[in-house]
Every structure is written in C-alpha cells, then in structure tokens.
XYZ file of C-alpha atoms in Angstrom:
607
model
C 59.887 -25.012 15.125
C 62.833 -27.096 14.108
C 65.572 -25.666 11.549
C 66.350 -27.582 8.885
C 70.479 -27.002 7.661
C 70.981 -27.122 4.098
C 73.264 -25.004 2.608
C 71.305 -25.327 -0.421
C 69.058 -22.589 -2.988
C 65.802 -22.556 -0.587
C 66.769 -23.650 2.730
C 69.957 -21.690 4.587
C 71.479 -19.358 2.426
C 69.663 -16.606 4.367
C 71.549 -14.199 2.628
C 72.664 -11.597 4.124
C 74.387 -8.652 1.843
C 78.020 -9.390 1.438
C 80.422 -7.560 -1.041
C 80.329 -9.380 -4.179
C 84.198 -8.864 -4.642
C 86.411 -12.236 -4.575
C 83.618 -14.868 -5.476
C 85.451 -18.030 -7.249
C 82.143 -19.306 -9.215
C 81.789 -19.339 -13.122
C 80.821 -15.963 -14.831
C 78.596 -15.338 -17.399
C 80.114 -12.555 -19.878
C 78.569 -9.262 -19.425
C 79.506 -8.247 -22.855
C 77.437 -9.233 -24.956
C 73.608 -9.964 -25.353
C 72.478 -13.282 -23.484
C 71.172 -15.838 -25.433
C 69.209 -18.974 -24.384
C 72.706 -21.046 -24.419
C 73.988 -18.610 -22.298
C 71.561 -19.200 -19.520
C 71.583 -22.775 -19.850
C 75.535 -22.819 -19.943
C 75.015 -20.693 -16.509
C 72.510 -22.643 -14.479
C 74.935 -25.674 -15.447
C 77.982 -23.764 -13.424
C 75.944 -22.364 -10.804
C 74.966 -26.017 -9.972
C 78.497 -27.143 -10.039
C 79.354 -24.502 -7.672
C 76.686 -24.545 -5.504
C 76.555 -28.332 -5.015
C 80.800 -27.998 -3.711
C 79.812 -24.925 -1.590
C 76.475 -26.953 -0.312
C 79.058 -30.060 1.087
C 81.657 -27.951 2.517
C 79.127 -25.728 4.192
C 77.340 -28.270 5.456
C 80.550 -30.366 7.113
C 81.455 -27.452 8.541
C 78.344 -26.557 10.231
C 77.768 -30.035 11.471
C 81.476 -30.178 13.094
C 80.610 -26.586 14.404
C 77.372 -27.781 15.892
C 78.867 -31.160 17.549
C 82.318 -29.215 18.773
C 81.723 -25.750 19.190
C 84.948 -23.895 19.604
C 86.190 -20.492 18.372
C 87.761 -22.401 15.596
C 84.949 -24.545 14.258
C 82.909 -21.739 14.299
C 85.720 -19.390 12.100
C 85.664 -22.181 9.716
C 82.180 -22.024 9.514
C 81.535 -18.542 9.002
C 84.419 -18.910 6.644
C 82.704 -21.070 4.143
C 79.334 -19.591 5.011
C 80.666 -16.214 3.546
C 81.851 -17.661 0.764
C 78.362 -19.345 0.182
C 76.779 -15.954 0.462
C 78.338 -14.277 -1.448
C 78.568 -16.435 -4.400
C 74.637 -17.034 -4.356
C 74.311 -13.094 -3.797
C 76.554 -12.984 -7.233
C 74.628 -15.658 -8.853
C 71.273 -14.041 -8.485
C 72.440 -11.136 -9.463
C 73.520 -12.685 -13.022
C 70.244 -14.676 -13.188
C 68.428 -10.965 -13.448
C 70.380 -10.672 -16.756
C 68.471 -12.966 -18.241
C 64.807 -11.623 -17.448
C 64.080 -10.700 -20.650
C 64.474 -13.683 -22.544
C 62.180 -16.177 -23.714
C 62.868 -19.545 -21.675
C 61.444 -23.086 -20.836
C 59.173 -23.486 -18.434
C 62.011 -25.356 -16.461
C 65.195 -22.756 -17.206
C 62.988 -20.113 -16.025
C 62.263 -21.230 -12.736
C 65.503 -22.207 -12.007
C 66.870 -18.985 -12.456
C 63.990 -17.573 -10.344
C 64.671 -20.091 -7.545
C 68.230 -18.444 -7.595
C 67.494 -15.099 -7.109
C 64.561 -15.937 -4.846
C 66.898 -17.569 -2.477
C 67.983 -14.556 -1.245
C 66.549 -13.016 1.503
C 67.768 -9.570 1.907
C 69.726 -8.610 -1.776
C 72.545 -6.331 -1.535
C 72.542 -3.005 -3.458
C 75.213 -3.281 -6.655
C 76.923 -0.668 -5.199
C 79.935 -2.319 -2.783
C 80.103 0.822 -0.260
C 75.976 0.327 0.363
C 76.424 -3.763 -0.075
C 79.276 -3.903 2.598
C 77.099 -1.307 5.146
C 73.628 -3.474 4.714
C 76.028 -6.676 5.889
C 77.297 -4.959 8.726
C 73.825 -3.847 9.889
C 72.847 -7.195 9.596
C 75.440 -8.508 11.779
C 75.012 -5.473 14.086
C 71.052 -6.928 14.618
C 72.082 -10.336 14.910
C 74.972 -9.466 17.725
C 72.267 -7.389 19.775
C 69.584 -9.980 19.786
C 72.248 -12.725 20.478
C 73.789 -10.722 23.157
C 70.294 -8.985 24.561
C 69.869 -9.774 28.465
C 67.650 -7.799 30.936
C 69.983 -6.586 34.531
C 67.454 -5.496 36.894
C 69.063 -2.522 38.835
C 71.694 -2.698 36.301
C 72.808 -6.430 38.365
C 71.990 -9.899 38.663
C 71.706 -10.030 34.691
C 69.370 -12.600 33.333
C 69.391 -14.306 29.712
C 66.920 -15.289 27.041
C 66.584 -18.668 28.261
C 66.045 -17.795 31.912
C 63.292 -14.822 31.376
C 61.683 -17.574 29.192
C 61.579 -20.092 31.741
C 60.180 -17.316 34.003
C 57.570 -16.438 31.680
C 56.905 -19.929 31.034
C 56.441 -21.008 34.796
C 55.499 -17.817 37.074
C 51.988 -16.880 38.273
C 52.750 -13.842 39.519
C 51.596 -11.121 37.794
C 53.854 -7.850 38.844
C 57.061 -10.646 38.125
C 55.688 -11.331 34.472
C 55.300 -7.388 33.909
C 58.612 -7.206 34.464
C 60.897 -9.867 33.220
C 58.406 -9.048 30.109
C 59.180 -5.494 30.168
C 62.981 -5.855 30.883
C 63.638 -8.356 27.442
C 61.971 -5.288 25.662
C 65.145 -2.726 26.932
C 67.351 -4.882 24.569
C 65.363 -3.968 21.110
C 65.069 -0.489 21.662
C 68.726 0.318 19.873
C 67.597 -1.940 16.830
C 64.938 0.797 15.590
C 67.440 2.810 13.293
C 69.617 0.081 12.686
C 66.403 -1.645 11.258
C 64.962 1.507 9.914
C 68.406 2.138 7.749
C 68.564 -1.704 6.501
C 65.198 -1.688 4.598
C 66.266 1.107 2.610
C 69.464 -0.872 1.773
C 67.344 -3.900 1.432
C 64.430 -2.516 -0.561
C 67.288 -0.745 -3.537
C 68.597 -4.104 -3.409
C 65.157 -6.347 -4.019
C 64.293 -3.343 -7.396
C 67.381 -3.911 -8.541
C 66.525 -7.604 -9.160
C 63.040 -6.507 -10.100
C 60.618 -6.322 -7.413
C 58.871 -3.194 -5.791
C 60.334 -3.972 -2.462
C 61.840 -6.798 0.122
C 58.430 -8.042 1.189
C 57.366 -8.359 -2.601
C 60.606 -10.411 -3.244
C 59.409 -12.499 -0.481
C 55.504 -12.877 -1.855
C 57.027 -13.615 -4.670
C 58.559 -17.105 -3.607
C 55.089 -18.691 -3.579
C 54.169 -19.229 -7.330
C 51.361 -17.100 -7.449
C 51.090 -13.315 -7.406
C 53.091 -11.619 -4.581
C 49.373 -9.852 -3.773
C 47.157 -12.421 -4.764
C 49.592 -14.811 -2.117
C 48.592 -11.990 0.777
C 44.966 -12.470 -0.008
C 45.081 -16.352 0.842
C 46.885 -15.565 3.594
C 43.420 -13.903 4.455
C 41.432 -16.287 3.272
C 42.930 -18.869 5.349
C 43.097 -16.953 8.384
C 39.001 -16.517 8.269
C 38.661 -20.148 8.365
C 40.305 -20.467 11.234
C 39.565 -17.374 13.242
C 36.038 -18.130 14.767
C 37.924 -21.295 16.686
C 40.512 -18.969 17.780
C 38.348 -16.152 19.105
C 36.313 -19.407 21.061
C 39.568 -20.535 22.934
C 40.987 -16.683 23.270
C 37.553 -16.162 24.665
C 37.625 -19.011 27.368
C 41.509 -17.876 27.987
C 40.457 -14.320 28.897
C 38.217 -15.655 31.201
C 40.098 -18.082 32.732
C 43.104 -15.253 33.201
C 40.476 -13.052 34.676
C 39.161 -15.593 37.757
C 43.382 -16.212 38.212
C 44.153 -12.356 37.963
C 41.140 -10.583 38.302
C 38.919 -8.399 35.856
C 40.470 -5.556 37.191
C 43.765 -6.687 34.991
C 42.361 -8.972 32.621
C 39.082 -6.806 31.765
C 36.773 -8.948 29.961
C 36.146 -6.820 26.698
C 39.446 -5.914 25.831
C 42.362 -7.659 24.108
C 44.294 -9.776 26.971
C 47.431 -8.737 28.323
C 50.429 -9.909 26.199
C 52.198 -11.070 29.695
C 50.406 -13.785 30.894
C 50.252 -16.035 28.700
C 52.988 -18.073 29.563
C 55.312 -17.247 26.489
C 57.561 -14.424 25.825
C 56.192 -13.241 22.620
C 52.528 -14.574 23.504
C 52.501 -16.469 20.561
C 52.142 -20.104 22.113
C 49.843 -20.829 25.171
C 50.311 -24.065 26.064
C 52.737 -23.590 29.392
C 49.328 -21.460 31.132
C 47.516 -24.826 30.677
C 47.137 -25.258 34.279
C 44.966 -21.940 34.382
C 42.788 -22.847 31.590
C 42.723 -27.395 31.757
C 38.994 -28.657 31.146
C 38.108 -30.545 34.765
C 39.009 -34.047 35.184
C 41.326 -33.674 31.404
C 44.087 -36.322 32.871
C 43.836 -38.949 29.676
C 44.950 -41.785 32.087
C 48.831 -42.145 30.925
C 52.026 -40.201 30.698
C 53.986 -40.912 27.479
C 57.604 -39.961 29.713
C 56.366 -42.519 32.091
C 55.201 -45.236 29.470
C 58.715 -44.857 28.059
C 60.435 -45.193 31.414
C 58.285 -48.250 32.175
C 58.762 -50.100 28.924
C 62.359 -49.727 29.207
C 62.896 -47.663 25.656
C 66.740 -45.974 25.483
C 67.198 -42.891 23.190
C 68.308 -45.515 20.475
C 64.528 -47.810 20.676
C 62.989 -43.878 20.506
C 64.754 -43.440 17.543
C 64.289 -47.218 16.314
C 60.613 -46.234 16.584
C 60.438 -42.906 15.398
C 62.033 -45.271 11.814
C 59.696 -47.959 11.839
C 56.874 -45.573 11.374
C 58.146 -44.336 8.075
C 58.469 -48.056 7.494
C 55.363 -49.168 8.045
C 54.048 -46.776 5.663
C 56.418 -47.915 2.891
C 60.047 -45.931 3.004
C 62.856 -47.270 2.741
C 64.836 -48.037 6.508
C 67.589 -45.400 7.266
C 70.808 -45.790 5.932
C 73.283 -47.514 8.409
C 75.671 -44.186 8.081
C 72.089 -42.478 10.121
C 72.823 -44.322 13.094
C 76.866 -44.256 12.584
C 76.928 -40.227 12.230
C 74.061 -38.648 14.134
C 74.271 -37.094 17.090
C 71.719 -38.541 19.792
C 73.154 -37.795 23.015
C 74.876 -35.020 24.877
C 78.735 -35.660 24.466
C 79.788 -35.036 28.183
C 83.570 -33.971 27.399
C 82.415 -30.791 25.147
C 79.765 -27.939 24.098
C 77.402 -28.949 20.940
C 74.668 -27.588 19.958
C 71.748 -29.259 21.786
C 68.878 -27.878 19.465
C 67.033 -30.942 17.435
C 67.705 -30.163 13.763
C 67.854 -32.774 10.729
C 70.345 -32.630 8.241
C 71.518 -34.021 4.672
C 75.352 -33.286 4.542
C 75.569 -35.131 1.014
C 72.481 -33.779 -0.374
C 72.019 -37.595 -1.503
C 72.429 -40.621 1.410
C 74.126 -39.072 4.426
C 70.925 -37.943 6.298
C 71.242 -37.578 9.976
C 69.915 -36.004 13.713
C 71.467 -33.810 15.901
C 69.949 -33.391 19.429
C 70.667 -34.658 22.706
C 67.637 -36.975 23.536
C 65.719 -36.897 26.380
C 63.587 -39.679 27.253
C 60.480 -37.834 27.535
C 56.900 -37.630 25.084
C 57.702 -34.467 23.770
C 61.171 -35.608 22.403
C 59.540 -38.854 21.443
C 56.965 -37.296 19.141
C 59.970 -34.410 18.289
C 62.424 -36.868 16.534
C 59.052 -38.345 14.610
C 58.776 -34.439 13.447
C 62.863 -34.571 12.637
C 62.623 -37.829 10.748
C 60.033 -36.165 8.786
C 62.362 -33.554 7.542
C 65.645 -36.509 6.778
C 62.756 -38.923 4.555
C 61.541 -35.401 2.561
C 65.146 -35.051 2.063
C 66.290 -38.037 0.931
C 62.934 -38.210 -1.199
C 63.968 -35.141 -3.277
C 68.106 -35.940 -3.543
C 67.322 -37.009 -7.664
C 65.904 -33.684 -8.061
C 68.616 -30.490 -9.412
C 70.432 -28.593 -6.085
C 67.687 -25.593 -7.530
C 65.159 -27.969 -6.468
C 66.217 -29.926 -3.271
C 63.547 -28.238 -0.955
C 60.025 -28.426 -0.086
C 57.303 -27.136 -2.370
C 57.300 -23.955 -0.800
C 58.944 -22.902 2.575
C 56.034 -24.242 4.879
C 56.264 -27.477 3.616
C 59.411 -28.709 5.559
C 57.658 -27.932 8.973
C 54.016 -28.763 7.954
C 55.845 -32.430 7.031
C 57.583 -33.399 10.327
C 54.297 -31.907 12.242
C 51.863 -34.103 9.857
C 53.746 -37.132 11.337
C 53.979 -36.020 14.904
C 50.100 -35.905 14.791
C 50.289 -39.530 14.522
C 51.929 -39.887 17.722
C 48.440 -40.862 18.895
C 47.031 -42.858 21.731
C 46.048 -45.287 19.462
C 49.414 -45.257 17.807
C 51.270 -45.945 21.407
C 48.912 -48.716 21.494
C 49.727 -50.303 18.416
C 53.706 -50.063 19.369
C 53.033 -51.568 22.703
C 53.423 -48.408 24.982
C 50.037 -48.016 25.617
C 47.772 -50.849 27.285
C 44.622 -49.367 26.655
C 43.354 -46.578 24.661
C 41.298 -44.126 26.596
C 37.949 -43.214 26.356
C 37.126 -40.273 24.003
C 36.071 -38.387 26.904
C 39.572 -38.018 28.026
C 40.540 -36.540 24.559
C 39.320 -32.503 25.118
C 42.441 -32.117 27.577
C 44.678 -33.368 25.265
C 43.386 -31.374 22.559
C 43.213 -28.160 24.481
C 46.640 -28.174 25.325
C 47.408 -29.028 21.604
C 45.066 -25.807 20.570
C 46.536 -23.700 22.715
C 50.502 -24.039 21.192
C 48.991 -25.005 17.464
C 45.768 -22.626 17.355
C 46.966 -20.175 19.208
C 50.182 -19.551 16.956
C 48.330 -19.042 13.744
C 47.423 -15.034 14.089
C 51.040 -14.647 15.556
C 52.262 -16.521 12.316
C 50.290 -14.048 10.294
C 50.956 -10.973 11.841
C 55.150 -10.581 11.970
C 55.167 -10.420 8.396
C 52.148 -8.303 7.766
C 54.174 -5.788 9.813
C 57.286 -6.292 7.699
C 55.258 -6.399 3.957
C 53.754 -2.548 5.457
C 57.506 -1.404 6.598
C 59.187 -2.835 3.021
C 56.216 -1.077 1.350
C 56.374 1.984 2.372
C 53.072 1.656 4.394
C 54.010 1.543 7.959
C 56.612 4.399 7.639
C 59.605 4.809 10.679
C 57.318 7.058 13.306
C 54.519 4.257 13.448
C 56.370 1.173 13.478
C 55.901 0.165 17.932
C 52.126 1.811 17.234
C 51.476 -0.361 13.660
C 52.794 -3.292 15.867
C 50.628 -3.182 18.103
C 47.795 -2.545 16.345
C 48.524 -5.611 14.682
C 48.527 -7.625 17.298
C 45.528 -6.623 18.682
C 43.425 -6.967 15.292
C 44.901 -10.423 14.530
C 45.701 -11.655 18.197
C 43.143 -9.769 20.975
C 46.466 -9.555 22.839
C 47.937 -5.924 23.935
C 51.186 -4.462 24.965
C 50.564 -4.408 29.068
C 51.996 -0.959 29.905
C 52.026 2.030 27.808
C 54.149 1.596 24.654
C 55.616 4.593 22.728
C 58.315 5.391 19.477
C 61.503 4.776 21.551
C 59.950 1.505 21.915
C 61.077 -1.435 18.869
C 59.072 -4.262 20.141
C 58.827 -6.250 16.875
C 62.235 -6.522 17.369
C 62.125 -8.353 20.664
C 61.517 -11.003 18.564
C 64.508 -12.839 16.869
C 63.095 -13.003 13.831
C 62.493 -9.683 13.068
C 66.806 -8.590 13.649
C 67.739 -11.769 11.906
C 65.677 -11.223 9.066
C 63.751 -14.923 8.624
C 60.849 -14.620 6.824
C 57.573 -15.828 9.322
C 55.351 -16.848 6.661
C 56.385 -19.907 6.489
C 55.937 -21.098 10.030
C 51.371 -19.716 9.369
C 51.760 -22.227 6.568
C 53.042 -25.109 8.407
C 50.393 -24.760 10.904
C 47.517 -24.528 8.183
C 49.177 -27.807 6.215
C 50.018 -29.851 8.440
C 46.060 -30.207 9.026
C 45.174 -30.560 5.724
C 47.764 -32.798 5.296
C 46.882 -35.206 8.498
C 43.056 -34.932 7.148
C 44.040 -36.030 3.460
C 46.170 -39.014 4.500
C 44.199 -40.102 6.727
C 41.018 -40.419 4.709
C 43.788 -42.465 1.961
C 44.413 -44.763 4.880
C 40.860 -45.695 4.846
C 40.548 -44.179 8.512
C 37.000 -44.377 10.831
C 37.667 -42.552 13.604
C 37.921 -38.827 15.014
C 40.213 -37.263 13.148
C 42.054 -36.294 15.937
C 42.439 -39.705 17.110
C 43.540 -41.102 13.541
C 47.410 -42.004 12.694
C 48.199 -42.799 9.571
C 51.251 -45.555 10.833
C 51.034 -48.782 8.864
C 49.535 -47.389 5.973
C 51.421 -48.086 2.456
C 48.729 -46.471 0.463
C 49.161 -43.036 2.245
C 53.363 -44.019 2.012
C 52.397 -43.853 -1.574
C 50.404 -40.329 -1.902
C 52.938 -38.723 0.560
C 55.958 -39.979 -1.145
C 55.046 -38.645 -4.618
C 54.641 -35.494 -3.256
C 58.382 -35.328 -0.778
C 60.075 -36.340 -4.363
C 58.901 -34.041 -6.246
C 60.670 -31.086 -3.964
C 60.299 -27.728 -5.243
C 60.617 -28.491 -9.170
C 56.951 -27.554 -9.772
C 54.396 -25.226 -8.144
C 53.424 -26.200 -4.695
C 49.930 -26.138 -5.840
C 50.766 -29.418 -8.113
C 52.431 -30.769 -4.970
C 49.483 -29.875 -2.539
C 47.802 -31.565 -4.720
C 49.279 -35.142 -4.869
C 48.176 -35.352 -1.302
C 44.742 -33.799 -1.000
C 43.397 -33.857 -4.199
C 43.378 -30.112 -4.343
C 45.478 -27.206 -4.981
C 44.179 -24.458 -2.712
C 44.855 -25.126 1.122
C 42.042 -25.464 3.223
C 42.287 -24.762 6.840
C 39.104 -26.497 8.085
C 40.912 -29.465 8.609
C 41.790 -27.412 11.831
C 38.081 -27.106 12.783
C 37.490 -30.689 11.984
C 40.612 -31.767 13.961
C 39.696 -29.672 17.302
C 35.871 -30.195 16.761
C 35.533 -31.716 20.227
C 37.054 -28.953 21.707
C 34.707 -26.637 19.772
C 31.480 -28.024 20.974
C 33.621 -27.982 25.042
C 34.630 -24.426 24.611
C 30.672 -23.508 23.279
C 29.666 -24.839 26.216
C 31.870 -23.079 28.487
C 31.502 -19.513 26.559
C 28.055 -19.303 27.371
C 27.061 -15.901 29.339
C 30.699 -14.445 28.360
C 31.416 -11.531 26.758
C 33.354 -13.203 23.543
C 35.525 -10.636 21.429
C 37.714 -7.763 22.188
C-alpha cells in the first residue's frame, strides 16, 4: 500500500486536532446570518488558501523526504501545522452553512471540507489542544515501539517483520509476535480518552460519532455504506474460506494438528506477516507442486540489461500505449529514483504532484527486481490520476472516493502480465496456462487474503466511536472480529491489559482502513471492465490491457473527473455500473478455485 502526498482536501490533511488560535486564512463573519453569497465568497478564499498551503506543504515534505535532517523535518511539521489547523478552522466554518439551501456543486464542496478531517477537534481550545497531544502521544509510541527480550538486545519494527516474514520456527514466531504486542499495551487509555475528544468533536460538525463522519465520506448513507461493505464481503468470502482452508492444512502437516487444529481459526503467528493480514511470504508452505512458471522477472531484467531509468521508461510507455500523454520532462529532472549515497531519504515508493498541475514525480530508491518493476507501474498510476484531475477545483483533486487512488495503480500492476513481458521483449515465450495456478496463488494469498483484514480494523473502530464496543471489551471485541471475518486467533491467551488493535499502526495514527477493502474489491472490477473494452480473449488473469487506446479512453474519463461527482458516476464510466461488484475476484482467481476444490477434498473446511 503506497501513500500518496498531497497536501490537498482528501488526501493528507489527516487532521489531527490542533488549537484553532493563530490561523492566517480568510474568515467568514460570524455576525450575522449566512447567505448563499456568503458561502460562495468562502469556498472562493478557502481555495486560495488552501491551494498556497497545498505548494508549500508539499515542497517541504518532498525536501524532508529526499534530505531528512532535524531541520527539514521542523520545517515540515511547521507548515504541516499550519495546514491543519487552517483546514480544522475551515471545516468548522463550512458547518455554518448547513442550513442553507445550496447548489448541488456549493454543497459538496463545503462537505468535502469538513469531511477532510479525520479526527475534528472539540471547539473548546483546552479539549482541542489535549486531543492533539494524545494524538502525538500514539503516534510517538508506535514510532518508537521495539520489543527487548530480557529487557536487551532490542529489536525494531522492521527486524521482527523480517522475522515473521522468514522464520519457520514456531516457539520464535510466538514470540517476536508476542513481544511487538508489549509496545500497545500503554495506548489503551490514551486511545480510550481520544474518542471521547474525537466523537464531541465529529457532533459538533453534525454527525453521531467519528466513525459516522467517516461513513459519511462515501456519498451514500453512512449505514447504508456499512451494508455494502457486507455485501461485498459475501461475494468474496466462499474463495477466501477455500484458500484459508488449504492454508490451515498446509500449516498443520508443517506444524502439526496439535498447534494448528484443523477446526478452529488458525493461529495469527504463522502466517508469515505481523498482523496476519497478507500471506504471501508462507508461500513456500502452501506452493501448488511443480508452480515454477518458467522465468524470473528480476532475472529477465538483469539479462536484458534494463537500468532503473529503462524500468521507469517502461513503466511510461504503458500509459502511452493506451493513449496518455508522455511524462513531463521536469518527471525525469525532479524525481527521486535512486538511493543518494551521501545522505538519509526516505526510501518508501510514494508518487507525488508538488504543483497540483504539471510537476508530477517518484520518490523511491529502485531496485532492479519484478516487484519494483510492477511497483513503479502501480506509482505511475497514482502521478497520470493526478495529472488527469489538475483542471478540477483543489476541493476536488482526489480520487472518487478514498479507494480509488490504490485500486488505480493496482489495476495497472495487474497488467504486468506474462503476456505483457512478452510484448516488451522481456519475455521469450509465454508459458503454458498450466504454470499460471502458482502465480496466482501467491497473488491470492497477499490480495485475497487481505480483504477480511481490510474489513475488520474499521468495523472495530465504527463499534468503539459508536458506543458499541465500550472500553472493557475492546482486546475481546478484537478478537472476536478477527476470528468471524478472518478464521485467524490470538495464539496465547489474550486479556483487558492487552490493546492489540493497536499493534497495528493504523489504529494509533488514526488512518481510516476502509479504503485499502475498497482498493482490493476495485481494482478487480476495474481490470475485468477494461479489459473486456480492450476487446480481450483470454483468462482474465492473463489479460493486460497495454496498447489499448479504447480502454485509455474509458479510464481517462473517469481519473479526470476526480472527486467532483459521486464515485458511483465515476465507477461507472469504467464498468458500466454504479454498484461494485467483487466477482471480478472469483473470475480473476477461477483457476485457482477449481485447484484449491480439488485439494480441499476430505478436509474439514471452516472454523
């Protein structure tokens, strides 16, 4: 999951609850009645102000990311604050004009505004300036959080993921999983005290709580949005409980039954990933016999001679083929591609538009392997959806709704087919469709896999903002959680001093999830749509939708249109529809349906 910067409305101004003393953008008069010329005169200030605060922040967060030093990241923080709370200000004003009677357009600018936010101060400065420093307090222990063994030989994020990632051994994975849990266990009434700050501040703009505000973001009813959410996941859950079913088996010939009993939910450690919410680094455990597919893309790379640049080169001349305009020549002056080797940057692949206009760019520090080869394909998705909506208002330069963004750059990096290598000139031959259920396995098992997990952390967070989940059930409502959704369970006896949503960054940091289940369920319907428009007669799997102006076409009218309308209209401009369907995900892994039937047979399925 890449991050997108934009210090614009929808995308980074993650706003955390600032005092709303000392902001330097245009107020509306508080004196009087609004009128309709009122709120027009105020959306045309906000957008003056937010498109100077969207530059600076933006500069300074790109020379903070390539030179990271105490002072880059002071000026950073510096303008960031400044963006936060204006936009916390601005929202706040936008409320006073609820009442009135506006167009269709005015009206969803100002909710845009105050949707932006993501956790909305109280009015009240003392509560406003204690909500901010809880949410710093969250950040700083997650950020901070490493497990010492014997209170020594301290080990980081990174390196118990790596562990987690590459270990077979069972008692090792209990306990570098058990020992990243020690660092949430202080966040539980730090957390508990922010969503009462949180939830005063989300009525106070209008909504019953926090995880309302956030429904609310999706141009349909906050509730009616959680039923989809449903709706969606039932399309796609009989494939997942196939592959968790041949994964629990799998784990229990590795481990034995004794630890991985065969009619229970599977133990949350040995899956390969900290959080068990991605399963493709236990592929070895679980790969079909004889899944090889015959070619390496790192090696094809290596033996074709392709430098970072020709990667990048060819990552372009996809979006090319399909119609979009080349890159502008400031792209390959101002990105970063490469690690510097005389300072720090931050390595993490990320696209950016500093200009909100022209000046679209990369930062990560390539690696001449597949996986960064079909990443920067997934990055260049995100700079041509940016550039496509740069005519639109600053209230509008995003996606159609937040899992857009992703669900874009992942559409395109299902391209990155076989066939597709072949067509460049990496590949010699495409192989047989036989060779195909390997590769799709260890596609299901990071992209099927993920979508209860990208359910789930928000379902937990709606129940706490509601009221629902109250402070004494929130390690036990976790859990249960992930069990219902997942078949996966805590390995080792969990209690109340426990916080183990909060082992998860998201959770202290307060990002909404939502948005990551979405781009798993689009990008699908997406890849299914275009390729039909591209006149495509193969697998679906196997189809890439590279030299195809006619699909150019369909996608472009949708990246333009950003979020000015409902994402419904823009779903729409793609596949025809404007309800997502997920069983573009069955027809996609289909192959892999009919292998896991096959292997399933005698098992126990379920949990």
């Amino acid at each position: 999951m890449k991050p997108i910067f934009k210090l614009s409305l929808g995308a980074c101004i993650v706003a955390s609850a600032l005092s709303l003393s000392g902001c330097n953008a245009t107020s509306t008069s508080t004196s009087q009645t609004p009128t309709k010329q009122d709120a027009e005169q105020f959306l045309t200030d906000a957008q003056k102000t937010l498109e100077d605060l969207s530059i600076r922040g933006n500069r300074a967060q790109w020379i903070y990311a390539n030179f990271v030093t105490e002072d880059t990241a002071a000026l950073a923080a510096s303008v960031g604050q400044e963006a936060t709370d204006t936009v916390v200000r601005l929202a706040s004003e936008a409320a006073r004009f609820d009442e009135l009677e506006l167009s269709e357009d005015t009206r969803r600018k100002m909710d845009k505004l105050k949707l932006s936010l993501t956790m909305a101060a109280p009015q009240d400065a003392e509560k406003s300036a204690q909500l901010a420093a809880l949410l710093a307090e969250l950040d700083g222990l997650y950020a901070k959080g490493k497990y010492c063994k014997d209170g020594k030989n301290c080990q980081s994020l990174g390196e118990l993921t790596s562990k987690m990632a590459t270990s077979r051994d069972y008692d090792e994975l209990l306990d570098t999983w058990q020992g990243w849990r020690q660092t949430s266990k202080p966040m539980r009434p730090l957390f508990k005290e922010q969503v009462v700050l949180a939830n005063e501040g989300a009525k106070e703009l209008g909504y019953k709580d926090t995880g309302a505000m956030w429904r609310s973001k999706y141009d349909m009813p906050a509730d009616d949005f959680a039923k989809e959410l449903d709706r969606l996941w039932g399309q796609v859950k009989p494939l997942y409980n196939s592959l968790h079913c041949h994964v629990r088996a799998k784990l229990g010939e590795k481990y034995g039954e004794d630890k991985v009993p065969q009619d229970k939910a599977i133990p949350a450690h040995l899956l390969g990933n900290m959080w068990a919410q991605q399963w493709g680094n236990i592929y070895d455990v679980v790969a079909p016999e004889n899944a090889d597919p015959g070619y390496d893309v790192t090696e094809l790379l290596e033996k074709n001679n392709y430098s970072e640049m020709d990667m990048v080169k060819g990552a372009e001349k996809f979006f090319t083929s399909m119609g979009f305009a080349p890159l502008p020549e400031t792209f390959y002056q101002r990105s970063l591609f490469l690690k510097p080797q005389d300072r720090d940057v931050q390595c993490h692949a990320s696209a950016w538009n500093l200009d909100n206009q022209d000046d679209i760019r990369i930062k990560m520090c390539i690696q001449r392997t597949g996986e960064e080869f079909s990443t920067i394909h997934h990055e260049l998705g995100h700079n041509f959806y940016q550039r496509a909506y740069k005519t639109q208002p600053i209230f509008y330069q995003d996606s159609a709704n937040d899992g857009f963004h992703e669900a874009i750059g992942d559409t395109v990096a299902l391209s990155v087919t076989p066939g597709y290598l072949k067509k460049i000139g990496l590949l010699e031959q495409v192989p047989d469709e036989s060779k195909d259920i390997g590769l799709l396995m260890r596609m299901a098992l990071d992209k099927v896999a993920f979508i209860p997990f990208g359910l789930l952390v928000d379902q937990w967070r709606w129940k706490v903002f509601s009221g629902e989940i109250s402070p004494e059930q929130y390690n036990q409502a976790w859990w249960d959680l992930r069990e219902k959704y997942q078949g996966v369970q805590a390995p080792i006896k969990r209690t109340e001093a426990d916080f183990d949503a909060g082992a998860k960054y998201h959770v202290p940091g307060n990002v909404p999830y939502t948005r990551y289940f979405l781009a798993h369920i689009l990008q699908f319907d997406f890849h299914r749509s275009l390729c039909e428009t591209a006149g495509n007669k193969e697998a679906i799997h196997r189809c890439s939708i590279y030299n195809s102006k006619k699909a150019g076409e369909e996608l472009n009218a949708m990246l333009e249109m950003g979020s000015s309308r409902p994402w419904q209209e823009a779903l729409e401009k793609v596949t025809g529809k404007q309800q997502m369907d997920a069983t573009a995900i069955l027809d996609y892994f289909a192959p892999l349906q009919a292998y896991l039937d096959e292997q399933n047979k005698g098992r126990q399925c379920g949990w």
